[in-house]
């Protein structure tokens, strides 16, 4: 799957060290993990692929263990309803509460967890907050200080090796010395407009990403100034996103639920909407031309879709916010022709596309793009829709068109590293004392996206690899 984009020894280092990293984390923090059963690998049909998945997520974590540090924890990307404790694996079912008994049961379970936590006086955290909180609790227990609001200025070199970092703290410069090595784990450059313009295909900017706003490429630039090589700088952890006014909405389930299809500026389908989200955006860029624009694309749905499924945090039957309409993120019309006019695509083409899609949906077989052929396609879908849970016709007006742009979870390119997480020069030599992990390094997944956790899993693993290499006195 990754192929030649990443050296085999680096791929092997990830596979070999992942279990050891998890064992270390669980032994040195209060974190536990749970299997996301049923969350398919993104390419389960490939050799070794698992349709039932292998991804894990943090178990529920009590934020009280953080003490005063809890106030410094970033909020979740999407706030869950008050009184509920929700895991990533619950999300697919919460989108189906209006049409699924299991969806209602999962919602009830989420509420029961929240009630129990409240009765016990806990401050329950899940998903990314649980992971960050649990790791921070481990550092607290070990007496490891964490300096926030301390940006990196330069890497410090002495005797030909990186031996520290020049930082700014409380408005004053300072030097933090490191006897054995420095690990750059500063994230990608998704919020650096100049770097995105320099390295990435257009159109792109900083307004479509959902990555942390602090990710401005500081660590990557510092490594480059020391002669470090980089790789995959043109790529990102892409995903179709709706550019809503407050922040982009990264569409995991919405584009794959039955009763929706993606069209380009010509009003034509161009992709399997249920494919791995990074692949969908790769197709958008590959096919985007002046004569056939794919950026933006449009997600076309009908009122039946809106009556059945959650969209972002908007409950079924509830209207999209007026602000979305004002921003051009969504359009509504009582006919497909009127909708086509609103979004500037040929009306006859859109009608023909929807007619063709409806015919395929009734047959239950997408012979045009293969939606539903992979087990992954069926994860964020509606099992009550048969014969193909990915496909349902559009028939009930009004119709909606949601603007789709190339969103991302963060950039994928960064400092080139070896199997020991050491940063390399273009000639393959090692920069002594310098390591990198996470999105500050070129992704071990290459241009692929193997499954849920393909960002944070390698980040933690190569952070562990770097630390162990340093501890061995490399």
Coordinates of C-alpha atoms in Angstrom, one line a residue:
X1 CA 0.0 0.0 0.0
X2 CA 2.8 2.5 0.9
X3 CA 5.1 1.1 -1.7
X4 CA 8.3 2.8 -2.6
X5 CA 7.3 6.2 -1.1
X6 CA 8.9 5.1 2.2
X7 CA 11.9 2.9 2.8
X8 CA 11.0 -0.6 3.9
X9 CA 13.1 -0.4 7.0
X10 CA 11.2 2.6 8.2
X11 CA 7.9 0.9 7.6
X12 CA 9.2 -2.1 9.5
X13 CA 10.3 0.1 12.4
X14 CA 6.7 1.4 12.8
X15 CA 5.3 -2.1 12.8
X16 CA 7.9 -3.5 15.2
X17 CA 7.7 -0.6 17.7
X18 CA 4.0 0.2 17.8
X19 CA 3.1 -2.5 20.4
X20 CA 6.1 -1.6 22.6
X21 CA 5.1 2.1 22.5
X22 CA 1.6 1.2 23.6
X23 CA 2.9 -1.0 26.4
X24 CA 5.2 1.9 27.5
X25 CA 2.3 4.4 27.5
X26 CA 0.0 2.1 29.5
X27 CA 2.7 1.4 32.0
X28 CA 3.6 5.0 32.5
X29 CA 0.2 6.8 32.4
X30 CA -3.4 6.1 33.5
X31 CA -4.4 5.5 29.9
X32 CA -6.2 2.4 28.7
X33 CA -7.4 1.7 25.2
X34 CA -10.4 0.0 23.5
X35 CA -10.7 -1.7 20.1
X36 CA -12.9 0.2 17.6
X37 CA -14.6 -3.1 16.5
X38 CA -16.0 -2.9 13.0
X39 CA -14.1 0.2 12.0
X40 CA -12.6 -1.3 8.8
X41 CA -9.1 -0.8 7.6
X42 CA -9.3 1.7 4.7
X43 CA -8.1 -0.9 2.2
X44 CA -9.4 -4.1 3.7
X45 CA -9.3 -6.0 0.4
X46 CA -5.5 -5.7 0.2
X47 CA -3.4 -8.6 1.5
X48 CA -3.5 -8.4 5.3
X49 CA -6.4 -6.0 5.4
X50 CA -9.0 -6.4 8.1
X51 CA -12.7 -5.6 7.3
X52 CA -13.4 -5.6 11.1
X53 CA -10.6 -3.2 11.7
X54 CA -7.6 -2.9 14.1
X55 CA -7.8 0.7 15.2
X56 CA -8.0 1.5 18.9
X57 CA -9.0 4.6 20.8
X58 CA -8.4 5.8 24.4
X59 CA -10.8 4.6 27.1
X60 CA -12.7 7.1 29.2
X61 CA -10.3 9.3 31.3
X62 CA -11.2 11.3 34.3
X63 CA -10.0 14.9 33.8
X64 CA -9.8 15.4 37.5
X65 CA -6.5 13.6 37.4
X66 CA -5.0 16.6 35.6
X67 CA -5.7 19.1 38.4
X68 CA -5.1 22.7 37.3
X69 CA -3.7 21.4 33.9
X70 CA -7.3 20.4 32.8
X71 CA -8.0 24.1 32.1
X72 CA -5.1 24.1 29.6
X73 CA -6.5 21.2 27.6
X74 CA -7.7 22.2 24.1
X75 CA -11.5 21.7 23.6
X76 CA -12.7 18.9 21.3
X77 CA -13.2 19.5 17.6
X78 CA -16.9 18.9 18.0
X79 CA -18.5 19.3 21.4
X80 CA -20.7 16.3 22.4
X81 CA -24.1 16.9 23.8
X82 CA -24.1 17.8 27.5
X83 CA -24.3 14.8 29.8
X84 CA -23.1 12.3 27.3
X85 CA -19.8 10.4 27.1
X86 CA -19.1 9.5 23.4
X87 CA -16.4 7.4 21.9
X88 CA -15.3 7.5 18.3
X89 CA -16.9 4.2 17.7
X90 CA -20.2 5.6 18.8
X91 CA -20.3 8.4 16.2
X92 CA -21.5 6.2 13.3
X93 CA -24.5 5.1 15.3
X94 CA -25.4 8.5 16.7
X95 CA -25.8 9.7 13.1
X96 CA -28.5 7.1 12.7
X97 CA -30.6 7.7 15.8
X98 CA -33.6 8.7 13.8
X99 CA -33.7 5.5 11.8
X100 CA -31.9 2.8 13.8
X101 CA -32.8 1.0 17.1
X102 CA -29.1 0.5 17.6
X103 CA -28.5 4.2 17.1
X104 CA -31.0 4.9 19.9
X105 CA -29.4 2.2 22.1
X106 CA -25.9 3.7 21.6
X107 CA -27.2 7.2 22.4
X108 CA -28.8 5.8 25.6
X109 CA -25.5 4.2 26.5
X110 CA -23.6 7.4 25.9
X111 CA -26.1 9.2 28.3
X112 CA -25.8 6.5 30.9
X113 CA -22.0 6.9 30.8
X114 CA -22.4 10.6 31.3
X115 CA -24.8 10.1 34.2
X116 CA -22.5 7.6 35.9
X117 CA -19.5 10.0 35.6
X118 CA -21.6 12.9 37.0
X119 CA -22.7 10.8 40.0
X120 CA -19.0 9.8 40.7
X121 CA -17.9 13.4 40.4
X122 CA -15.7 12.7 37.4
X123 CA -14.9 15.0 34.4
X124 CA -15.0 12.4 31.6
X125 CA -12.8 12.8 28.6
X126 CA -12.7 10.6 25.5
X127 CA -11.1 10.5 22.1
X128 CA -8.3 13.0 21.5
X129 CA -8.9 14.8 24.8
X130 CA -8.5 11.5 26.7
X131 CA -5.2 10.8 24.9
X132 CA -3.7 14.2 25.4
X133 CA -5.0 14.3 29.0
X134 CA -3.7 10.8 29.8
X135 CA -0.3 11.5 28.4
X136 CA -0.1 14.8 30.3
X137 CA -1.1 12.9 33.5
X138 CA 1.8 10.5 32.9
X139 CA 4.2 13.4 32.6
X140 CA 2.8 15.0 35.8
X141 CA 3.4 11.7 37.7
X142 CA 6.9 11.5 36.4
X143 CA 7.7 15.1 37.3
X144 CA 8.3 16.1 33.7
X145 CA 7.8 19.9 33.1
X146 CA 5.8 21.1 30.1
X147 CA 6.4 24.6 28.9
X148 CA 3.4 26.1 27.0
X149 CA 3.6 29.3 25.0
X150 CA 7.3 28.7 24.4
X151 CA 7.9 28.9 20.6
X152 CA 11.0 27.5 19.0
X153 CA 13.3 30.1 17.4
X154 CA 16.3 28.0 16.3
X155 CA 17.9 24.6 16.9
X156 CA 21.2 25.1 18.7
X157 CA 24.3 23.4 17.2
X158 CA 27.6 22.9 19.0
X159 CA 30.5 20.8 17.7
X160 CA 28.5 19.8 14.6
X161 CA 25.6 18.3 16.6
X162 CA 22.2 19.6 17.7
X163 CA 22.6 20.1 21.4
X164 CA 19.6 22.3 22.3
X165 CA 16.9 24.7 21.2
X166 CA 16.6 28.5 21.3
X167 CA 13.1 29.4 22.5
X168 CA 11.1 32.4 23.6
X169 CA 9.6 32.1 27.0
X170 CA 7.7 34.9 28.8
X171 CA 8.9 37.3 26.0
X172 CA 12.6 36.6 26.6
X173 CA 14.9 34.3 24.5
X174 CA 16.5 31.4 26.2
X175 CA 18.6 28.3 25.4
X176 CA 17.4 24.8 26.5
X177 CA 20.4 22.4 26.3
X178 CA 20.1 18.8 25.4
X179 CA 22.9 16.4 26.2
X180 CA 21.9 13.6 23.8
X181 CA 19.4 14.9 21.3
X182 CA 16.4 17.1 20.4
X183 CA 13.1 15.6 19.1
X184 CA 11.1 17.9 16.8
X185 CA 7.5 17.1 17.3
X186 CA 6.0 20.5 16.4
X187 CA 3.4 19.3 13.9
X188 CA 2.9 20.2 10.3
X189 CA 2.6 23.5 8.4
X190 CA -1.1 23.6 7.7
X191 CA -1.5 27.1 9.1
X192 CA 1.5 28.6 7.3
X193 CA 0.0 30.2 4.1
X194 CA 3.5 30.8 2.6
X195 CA 4.6 27.2 3.0
X196 CA 1.3 25.9 1.6
X197 CA 1.7 28.2 -1.4
X198 CA 5.3 27.1 -1.9
X199 CA 4.9 23.4 -1.6
X200 CA 1.3 22.4 -2.3
X201 CA -1.0 22.3 -5.3
X202 CA -3.5 25.1 -5.7
X203 CA -6.1 26.1 -4.7
X204 CA -5.1 25.7 -1.1
X205 CA -4.8 28.0 1.9
X206 CA -5.1 27.8 5.7
X207 CA -8.8 28.3 6.0
X208 CA -9.9 24.8 5.0
X209 CA -7.8 22.8 7.5
X210 CA -9.0 21.5 10.9
X211 CA -5.4 21.1 12.2
X212 CA -4.2 22.9 15.3
X213 CA -3.7 26.6 14.7
X214 CA -0.3 26.4 16.2
X215 CA 0.9 24.1 13.4
X216 CA 2.9 26.7 11.4
X217 CA 5.9 24.6 10.4
X218 CA 8.4 26.1 12.8
X219 CA 10.2 22.8 13.5
X220 CA 10.4 21.9 9.8
X221 CA 11.9 25.3 8.9
X222 CA 14.4 25.0 11.8
X223 CA 15.5 21.7 10.4
X224 CA 15.7 23.0 6.9
X225 CA 18.0 25.7 8.0
X226 CA 20.4 23.0 9.2
X227 CA 20.4 21.4 5.8
X228 CA 17.7 18.7 6.5
X229 CA 16.0 17.0 3.7
X230 CA 12.2 17.0 3.4
X231 CA 9.7 14.8 1.7
X232 CA 5.9 14.6 0.8
X233 CA 5.6 18.4 1.3
X234 CA 2.9 18.5 -1.4
X235 CA 0.6 16.1 0.4
X236 CA -1.7 16.2 3.5
X237 CA -4.1 14.1 5.5
X238 CA -6.8 15.2 3.2
X239 CA -10.6 14.9 3.5
X240 CA -13.6 16.6 1.9
X241 CA -14.8 19.5 4.1
X242 CA -17.7 21.9 4.1
X243 CA -16.3 25.5 4.7
X244 CA -18.8 26.5 7.3
X245 CA -18.3 30.0 8.8
X246 CA -17.0 29.1 12.2
X247 CA -14.6 26.3 11.1
X248 CA -14.5 23.8 8.3
X249 CA -16.4 20.6 8.9
X250 CA -14.4 17.5 8.0
X251 CA -17.0 15.1 6.4
X252 CA -16.4 11.6 7.6
X253 CA -20.0 10.2 7.5
X254 CA -22.0 12.8 5.7
X255 CA -20.5 12.1 2.2
X256 CA -20.9 8.3 2.6
X257 CA -24.5 8.1 3.9
X258 CA -27.0 6.8 1.4
X259 CA -28.9 9.5 -0.6
X260 CA -25.9 11.8 -1.3
X261 CA -23.5 12.1 -4.3
X262 CA -20.6 14.3 -5.2
X263 CA -20.5 16.3 -8.4
X264 CA -18.0 18.6 -10.1
X265 CA -18.6 21.9 -11.9
X266 CA -19.9 20.0 -14.9
X267 CA -22.6 18.4 -12.8
X268 CA -21.0 15.0 -13.1
X269 CA -20.0 12.4 -10.5
X270 CA -16.3 11.8 -10.4
X271 CA -15.5 9.5 -7.5
X272 CA -16.7 6.8 -5.1
X273 CA -18.0 9.0 -2.4
X274 CA -17.4 6.3 0.2
X275 CA -13.7 5.9 -0.6
X276 CA -11.1 6.8 2.1
X277 CA -11.4 10.5 2.6
X278 CA -7.8 11.2 1.6
X279 CA -8.3 9.4 -1.7
X280 CA -11.4 11.6 -2.5
X281 CA -9.4 14.8 -2.3
X282 CA -6.5 13.3 -4.2
X283 CA -9.0 12.7 -7.0
X284 CA -10.3 16.3 -6.7
X285 CA -6.9 17.7 -7.3
X286 CA -5.9 15.1 -10.0
X287 CA -9.0 15.9 -12.1
X288 CA -9.3 19.7 -11.4
X289 CA -8.8 21.6 -14.6
X290 CA -9.9 24.9 -16.1
X291 CA -12.4 23.1 -18.3
X292 CA -13.7 20.7 -15.5
X293 CA -13.3 22.2 -12.1
X294 CA -13.5 19.9 -9.1
X295 CA -12.7 22.5 -6.5
X296 CA -15.1 23.1 -5.1
X297 CA -17.2 20.0 -5.6
X298 CA -20.8 19.7 -4.4
X299 CA -22.5 17.2 -2.1
X300 CA -26.0 16.8 -3.4
X301 CA -28.7 15.5 -1.0
X302 CA -32.4 15.6 -0.7
X303 CA -34.9 16.1 2.2
X304 CA -35.2 12.4 2.7
X305 CA -31.5 12.4 3.6
X306 CA -32.0 15.3 5.9
X307 CA -35.0 13.7 7.6
X308 CA -32.9 10.6 8.4
X309 CA -29.4 11.5 9.3
X310 CA -27.3 13.8 11.6
X311 CA -25.2 16.3 9.7
X312 CA -22.3 17.6 11.8
X313 CA -24.3 18.4 15.0
X314 CA -27.5 19.3 13.2
X315 CA -30.2 16.8 14.1
X316 CA -32.4 15.2 11.4
X317 CA -35.2 17.4 10.0
X318 CA -33.6 20.5 11.6
X319 CA -32.6 23.2 9.0
X320 CA -29.1 24.1 8.2
X321 CA -28.1 27.4 9.9
X322 CA -28.8 30.6 8.1
X323 CA -25.1 31.5 8.4
X324 CA -24.2 28.5 6.2
X325 CA -26.5 29.8 3.4
X326 CA -25.1 33.4 3.8
X327 CA -21.5 32.0 3.5
X328 CA -22.4 30.0 0.4
X329 CA -21.6 26.7 2.2
X330 CA -25.1 25.3 1.3
X331 CA -27.8 26.0 -1.2
X332 CA -31.4 24.8 -1.2
X333 CA -33.9 24.5 -4.1
X334 CA -37.2 22.8 -4.8
X335 CA -36.0 21.4 -8.1
X336 CA -32.7 20.0 -9.4
X337 CA -32.7 22.6 -12.2
X338 CA -33.0 25.5 -9.7
X339 CA -30.3 23.9 -7.5
X340 CA -28.0 23.6 -10.6
X341 CA -28.6 27.3 -11.3
X342 CA -27.7 28.2 -7.7
X343 CA -24.4 26.4 -7.8
X344 CA -23.5 27.2 -11.4
X345 CA -23.6 23.8 -12.9
X346 CA -25.5 22.7 -16.1
X347 CA -29.0 21.8 -15.2
X348 CA -29.4 19.1 -17.8
X349 CA -26.1 17.5 -16.6
X350 CA -27.1 17.5 -13.0
X351 CA -30.5 16.0 -13.7
X352 CA -28.9 13.3 -15.8
X353 CA -26.3 12.5 -13.1
X354 CA -29.0 12.2 -10.4
X355 CA -31.1 10.0 -12.7
X356 CA -28.2 7.7 -13.4
X357 CA -27.3 7.6 -9.7
X358 CA -30.9 6.8 -8.7
X359 CA -30.9 4.0 -11.2
X360 CA -27.7 2.5 -9.7
X361 CA -29.0 3.0 -6.2
X362 CA -32.2 1.0 -7.0
X363 CA -30.1 -1.8 -8.4
X364 CA -27.8 -1.7 -5.4
X365 CA -24.7 -1.7 -7.6
X366 CA -22.5 1.3 -8.4
X367 CA -21.0 0.1 -11.7
X368 CA -19.7 3.7 -12.4
X369 CA -17.4 4.1 -9.3
X370 CA -17.8 1.0 -7.2
X371 CA -19.3 2.6 -4.1
X372 CA -20.1 -0.3 -1.8
X373 CA -17.6 -2.7 -3.2
X374 CA -15.2 -2.3 -0.2
X375 CA -16.1 -3.1 3.4
X376 CA -14.8 0.3 4.3
X377 CA -17.4 2.0 2.1
X378 CA -20.1 0.5 4.4
X379 CA -18.8 1.8 7.8
X380 CA -20.5 5.2 7.8
X381 CA -23.7 4.1 6.2
X382 CA -27.3 3.0 7.0
X383 CA -27.7 -0.8 7.4
X384 CA -31.4 -0.5 7.0
X385 CA -30.9 0.6 3.4
X386 CA -30.8 -2.5 1.1
X387 CA -29.5 -4.0 -1.1
X388 CA -26.5 -1.6 -0.8
X389 CA -26.3 0.4 2.5
X390 CA -24.2 3.0 0.7
X391 CA -26.8 3.8 -2.0
X392 CA -30.2 5.4 -1.9
X393 CA -32.0 7.4 -4.6
X394 CA -32.7 11.2 -4.2
X395 CA -36.4 11.8 -4.7
X396 CA -37.9 14.1 -2.0
X397 CA -37.6 17.9 -2.5
X398 CA -36.2 20.3 -1.5
X399 CA -32.7 19.4 -2.6
X400 CA -29.5 20.7 -1.1
X401 CA -26.0 21.3 -2.4
X402 CA -23.1 21.6 0.1
X403 CA -19.9 23.1 -1.0
X404 CA -17.0 20.6 -0.7
X405 CA -13.4 21.8 -0.5
X406 CA -10.0 20.0 0.1
X407 CA -9.9 20.0 3.9
X408 CA -7.2 18.3 5.9
X409 CA -6.3 17.1 9.4
X410 CA -2.8 18.4 8.9
X411 CA 0.0 18.4 6.4
X412 CA 1.8 15.1 5.7
X413 CA 5.3 16.3 4.6
X414 CA 8.2 17.2 6.8
X415 CA 11.7 16.4 7.8
X416 CA 13.1 13.2 6.2
X417 CA 14.0 10.6 8.9
X418 CA 15.4 7.1 9.0
X419 CA 14.1 4.0 10.9
X420 CA 15.6 5.4 14.1
X421 CA 13.7 8.7 13.7
X422 CA 17.0 10.6 13.0
X423 CA 16.8 13.5 10.6
X424 CA 18.6 13.1 7.4
X425 CA 20.3 15.4 4.9
X426 CA 19.6 15.1 1.1
X427 CA 22.7 12.9 0.7
X428 CA 21.3 10.5 3.3
X429 CA 23.7 11.4 6.1
X430 CA 22.4 11.9 9.6
X431 CA 22.3 15.3 11.3
X432 CA 23.7 14.4 14.7
X433 CA 21.5 14.9 17.7
X434 CA 18.3 15.8 15.6
X435 CA 15.2 13.6 15.6
X436 CA 11.7 14.2 14.3
X437 CA 8.3 12.6 14.8
X438 CA 4.6 13.2 13.9
X439 CA 3.7 15.7 11.2
X440 CA 7.0 17.5 11.6
X441 CA 8.4 14.4 9.8
X442 CA 7.6 12.9 6.4
X443 CA 4.8 10.4 7.0
X444 CA 5.6 6.7 7.2
X445 CA 2.3 6.1 5.5
X446 CA 3.6 7.8 2.4
X447 CA 0.8 9.0 0.2
X448 CA -1.7 6.5 1.6
X449 CA -3.9 6.4 4.6
X450 CA -4.1 2.9 6.0
X451 CA -6.8 3.4 8.6
X452 CA -8.1 5.4 11.6
X453 CA -5.1 6.5 13.7
X454 CA -2.6 6.7 10.8
X455 CA -1.6 10.2 12.0
X456 CA -1.3 9.8 15.8
X457 CA -0.2 6.2 15.8
X458 CA 3.0 6.8 13.9
X459 CA 3.6 10.1 15.7
X460 CA 3.6 8.3 19.1
X461 CA 5.6 5.3 17.8
X462 CA 8.4 7.3 16.3
X463 CA 8.5 9.6 19.3
X464 CA 9.1 6.5 21.3
X465 CA 11.7 5.2 18.8
X466 CA 13.5 8.5 19.0
X467 CA 13.4 8.6 22.8
X468 CA 14.7 5.0 23.0
X469 CA 17.5 5.8 20.6
X470 CA 18.5 8.8 22.7
X471 CA 18.3 6.7 25.9
X472 CA 20.7 4.2 24.4
X473 CA 23.2 7.0 24.0
X474 CA 23.1 7.1 20.2

